[in-house]
């Protein structure tokens, strides 16, 4: 029974140990923060969505990248358009809430909202993201 309990609780204990080590040493835990990509039809929509994300404190920082060309299949047809891309820096734990919120305000039927965890980076910048976005 003790062995079974240890095996079942190992991932939890390991996660707590990594968080404790990070708190004591000030090191970054890979994957704590993420970058989300959100596509937008035009610059005004991009600015409105970026501001709404910031107003809800769902991100520390949002880049609005200039117009780019896009090719994609939609309803079986090859489409070509221009888009504005948002790069949203936030806590990984906020990605679900961010995605739900963006879907609720985005004019696209199926907006692109994808994220990638941040593995490494400037420790001061990563700490700033954590300080800027409230915990759950």
Short mmCIF file of the C-alpha atoms (twelve columns), coordinates in Angstrom:
data_MODEL
# 
_entry.id   MODEL 
# 
loop_
_atom_site.group_PDB 
_atom_site.id 
_atom_site.type_symbol 
_atom_site.label_atom_id 
_atom_site.label_alt_id 
_atom_site.label_comp_id 
_atom_site.label_asym_id 
_atom_site.label_seq_id 
_atom_site.Cartn_x 
_atom_site.Cartn_y 
_atom_site.Cartn_z 
_atom_site.pdbx_PDB_model_num 
ATOM 1   C CA . UNK A 1   0.000   0.000  0.000   1 
ATOM 2   C CA . UNK A 2   2.772   2.443  0.850   1 
ATOM 3   C CA . UNK A 3   4.532   1.724  -2.431  1 
ATOM 4   C CA . UNK A 4   1.300   2.264  -4.376  1 
ATOM 5   C CA . UNK A 5   0.689   5.542  -2.547  1 
ATOM 6   C CA . UNK A 6   4.238   6.720  -3.342  1 
ATOM 7   C CA . UNK A 7   3.875   5.808  -7.012  1 
ATOM 8   C CA . UNK A 8   0.534   7.620  -7.264  1 
ATOM 9   C CA . UNK A 9   1.731   10.767 -5.483  1 
ATOM 10  C CA . UNK A 10  5.186   10.953 -7.122  1 
ATOM 11  C CA . UNK A 11  4.155   13.398 -9.912  1 
ATOM 12  C CA . UNK A 12  2.537   15.713 -7.363  1 
ATOM 13  C CA . UNK A 13  5.519   15.520 -5.013  1 
ATOM 14  C CA . UNK A 14  7.950   16.081 -7.884  1 
ATOM 15  C CA . UNK A 15  5.980   19.146 -9.026  1 
ATOM 16  C CA . UNK A 16  5.984   20.570 -5.514  1 
ATOM 17  C CA . UNK A 17  9.724   19.942 -5.203  1 
ATOM 18  C CA . UNK A 18  10.408  21.782 -8.478  1 
ATOM 19  C CA . UNK A 19  8.243   24.725 -7.358  1 
ATOM 20  C CA . UNK A 20  9.985   24.842 -3.982  1 
ATOM 21  C CA . UNK A 21  13.407  24.732 -5.661  1 
ATOM 22  C CA . UNK A 22  12.311  27.537 -7.993  1 
ATOM 23  C CA . UNK A 23  11.076  29.656 -5.079  1 
ATOM 24  C CA . UNK A 24  14.297  29.177 -3.125  1 
ATOM 25  C CA . UNK A 25  16.741  29.637 -6.017  1 
ATOM 26  C CA . UNK A 26  14.731  32.059 -8.143  1 
ATOM 27  C CA . UNK A 27  15.040  29.770 -11.164 1 
ATOM 28  C CA . UNK A 28  12.351  29.515 -13.838 1 
ATOM 29  C CA . UNK A 29  10.150  26.442 -14.141 1 
ATOM 30  C CA . UNK A 30  9.922   25.657 -17.893 1 
ATOM 31  C CA . UNK A 31  6.364   25.880 -19.188 1 
ATOM 32  C CA . UNK A 32  5.092   28.197 -16.446 1 
ATOM 33  C CA . UNK A 33  4.378   30.847 -19.070 1 
ATOM 34  C CA . UNK A 34  3.198   30.608 -22.663 1 
ATOM 35  C CA . UNK A 35  2.891   32.585 -25.862 1 
ATOM 36  C CA . UNK A 36  -0.535  32.431 -27.487 1 
ATOM 37  C CA . UNK A 37  -1.090  33.251 -31.148 1 
ATOM 38  C CA . UNK A 38  -4.375  34.888 -32.154 1 
ATOM 39  C CA . UNK A 39  -5.172  35.827 -35.751 1 
ATOM 40  C CA . UNK A 40  -7.293  38.872 -36.582 1 
ATOM 41  C CA . UNK A 41  -8.924  40.206 -39.740 1 
ATOM 42  C CA . UNK A 42  -7.539  43.740 -39.480 1 
ATOM 43  C CA . UNK A 43  -5.593  46.103 -37.245 1 
ATOM 44  C CA . UNK A 44  -8.659  47.601 -35.525 1 
ATOM 45  C CA . UNK A 45  -9.991  44.184 -34.515 1 
ATOM 46  C CA . UNK A 46  -6.491  43.214 -33.363 1 
ATOM 47  C CA . UNK A 47  -6.216  46.353 -31.202 1 
ATOM 48  C CA . UNK A 48  -9.693  45.842 -29.749 1 
ATOM 49  C CA . UNK A 49  -8.988  42.207 -28.847 1 
ATOM 50  C CA . UNK A 50  -5.530  43.042 -27.467 1 
ATOM 51  C CA . UNK A 51  -6.979  45.807 -25.265 1 
ATOM 52  C CA . UNK A 52  -9.782  43.518 -24.069 1 
ATOM 53  C CA . UNK A 53  -7.225  40.832 -23.146 1 
ATOM 54  C CA . UNK A 54  -5.162  43.381 -21.229 1 
ATOM 55  C CA . UNK A 55  -8.233  44.874 -19.503 1 
ATOM 56  C CA . UNK A 56  -9.121  41.384 -18.219 1 
ATOM 57  C CA . UNK A 57  -5.492  40.941 -17.020 1 
ATOM 58  C CA . UNK A 58  -5.207  37.762 -19.088 1 
ATOM 59  C CA . UNK A 59  -1.766  38.761 -20.370 1 
ATOM 60  C CA . UNK A 60  1.301   40.736 -19.420 1 
ATOM 61  C CA . UNK A 61  2.117   41.796 -22.963 1 
ATOM 62  C CA . UNK A 62  0.528   41.619 -26.413 1 
ATOM 63  C CA . UNK A 63  2.418   42.257 -29.656 1 
ATOM 64  C CA . UNK A 64  0.394   43.273 -32.689 1 
ATOM 65  C CA . UNK A 65  2.354   42.086 -35.708 1 
ATOM 66  C CA . UNK A 66  1.857   43.762 -39.081 1 
ATOM 67  C CA . UNK A 67  -0.221  42.413 -41.909 1 
ATOM 68  C CA . UNK A 68  0.821   39.074 -43.364 1 
ATOM 69  C CA . UNK A 69  -0.500  36.873 -46.142 1 
ATOM 70  C CA . UNK A 70  -2.234  33.622 -45.230 1 
ATOM 71  C CA . UNK A 71  -3.193  30.542 -47.227 1 
ATOM 72  C CA . UNK A 72  -5.547  27.993 -45.681 1 
ATOM 73  C CA . UNK A 73  -8.312  25.543 -46.410 1 
ATOM 74  C CA . UNK A 74  -11.766 26.612 -45.263 1 
ATOM 75  C CA . UNK A 75  -14.827 24.476 -45.930 1 
ATOM 76  C CA . UNK A 76  -12.921 22.509 -48.552 1 
ATOM 77  C CA . UNK A 77  -11.700 25.527 -50.521 1 
ATOM 78  C CA . UNK A 78  -8.254  27.078 -50.661 1 
ATOM 79  C CA . UNK A 79  -8.489  30.625 -49.320 1 
ATOM 80  C CA . UNK A 80  -6.028  33.499 -49.349 1 
ATOM 81  C CA . UNK A 81  -6.255  36.520 -47.090 1 
ATOM 82  C CA . UNK A 82  -4.306  39.008 -45.044 1 
ATOM 83  C CA . UNK A 83  -4.265  38.867 -41.264 1 
ATOM 84  C CA . UNK A 84  -2.840  40.618 -38.239 1 
ATOM 85  C CA . UNK A 85  -1.270  38.334 -35.627 1 
ATOM 86  C CA . UNK A 86  -1.320  38.864 -31.876 1 
ATOM 87  C CA . UNK A 87  1.453   37.353 -29.742 1 
ATOM 88  C CA . UNK A 88  0.074   37.115 -26.216 1 
ATOM 89  C CA . UNK A 89  2.477   36.514 -23.290 1 
ATOM 90  C CA . UNK A 90  0.754   35.031 -20.264 1 
ATOM 91  C CA . UNK A 91  0.761   32.344 -17.609 1 
ATOM 92  C CA . UNK A 92  0.193   28.855 -18.997 1 
ATOM 93  C CA . UNK A 93  -2.556  28.418 -16.398 1 
ATOM 94  C CA . UNK A 94  -4.474  31.280 -18.086 1 
ATOM 95  C CA . UNK A 95  -4.515  29.790 -21.604 1 
ATOM 96  C CA . UNK A 96  -7.929  28.123 -21.193 1 
ATOM 97  C CA . UNK A 97  -9.537  31.292 -19.847 1 
ATOM 98  C CA . UNK A 98  -7.803  33.381 -22.534 1 
ATOM 99  C CA . UNK A 99  -9.010  31.058 -25.292 1 
ATOM 100 C CA . UNK A 100 -12.597 31.070 -24.026 1 
ATOM 101 C CA . UNK A 101 -12.629 34.843 -23.703 1 
ATOM 102 C CA . UNK A 102 -11.128 35.491 -27.142 1 
ATOM 103 C CA . UNK A 103 -13.613 33.088 -28.763 1 
ATOM 104 C CA . UNK A 104 -16.464 35.002 -27.087 1 
ATOM 105 C CA . UNK A 105 -15.389 38.374 -28.578 1 
ATOM 106 C CA . UNK A 106 -13.692 37.363 -31.853 1 
ATOM 107 C CA . UNK A 107 -15.624 37.917 -35.101 1 
ATOM 108 C CA . UNK A 108 -14.208 34.785 -36.807 1 
ATOM 109 C CA . UNK A 109 -16.294 31.625 -36.692 1 
ATOM 110 C CA . UNK A 110 -13.175 29.640 -35.802 1 
ATOM 111 C CA . UNK A 111 -10.398 31.989 -34.696 1 
ATOM 112 C CA . UNK A 112 -6.833  30.756 -34.454 1 
ATOM 113 C CA . UNK A 113 -5.931  30.583 -30.775 1 
ATOM 114 C CA . UNK A 114 -2.949  28.339 -30.166 1 
ATOM 115 C CA . UNK A 115 -0.200  28.444 -27.587 1 
ATOM 116 C CA . UNK A 116 3.316   27.245 -26.997 1 
ATOM 117 C CA . UNK A 117 4.955   26.959 -23.578 1 
ATOM 118 C CA . UNK A 118 7.994   29.117 -22.898 1 
ATOM 119 C CA . UNK A 119 10.886  26.804 -22.082 1 
ATOM 120 C CA . UNK A 120 13.590  29.397 -21.396 1 
ATOM 121 C CA . UNK A 121 14.160  33.126 -21.509 1 
ATOM 122 C CA . UNK A 122 15.353  36.183 -19.658 1 
ATOM 123 C CA . UNK A 123 14.604  35.353 -16.000 1 
ATOM 124 C CA . UNK A 124 13.736  38.971 -15.197 1 
ATOM 125 C CA . UNK A 125 11.257  39.154 -18.085 1 
ATOM 126 C CA . UNK A 126 9.684   35.822 -17.172 1 
ATOM 127 C CA . UNK A 127 9.343   36.940 -13.550 1 
ATOM 128 C CA . UNK A 128 7.696   40.145 -14.778 1 
ATOM 129 C CA . UNK A 129 5.098   38.124 -16.742 1 
ATOM 130 C CA . UNK A 130 4.286   36.227 -13.544 1 
ATOM 131 C CA . UNK A 131 3.972   39.445 -11.558 1 
ATOM 132 C CA . UNK A 132 1.774   41.070 -14.217 1 
ATOM 133 C CA . UNK A 133 -0.774  38.279 -14.650 1 
ATOM 134 C CA . UNK A 134 -2.665  37.323 -11.479 1 
ATOM 135 C CA . UNK A 135 -2.608  33.690 -10.416 1 
ATOM 136 C CA . UNK A 136 -5.777  31.647 -10.722 1 
# 
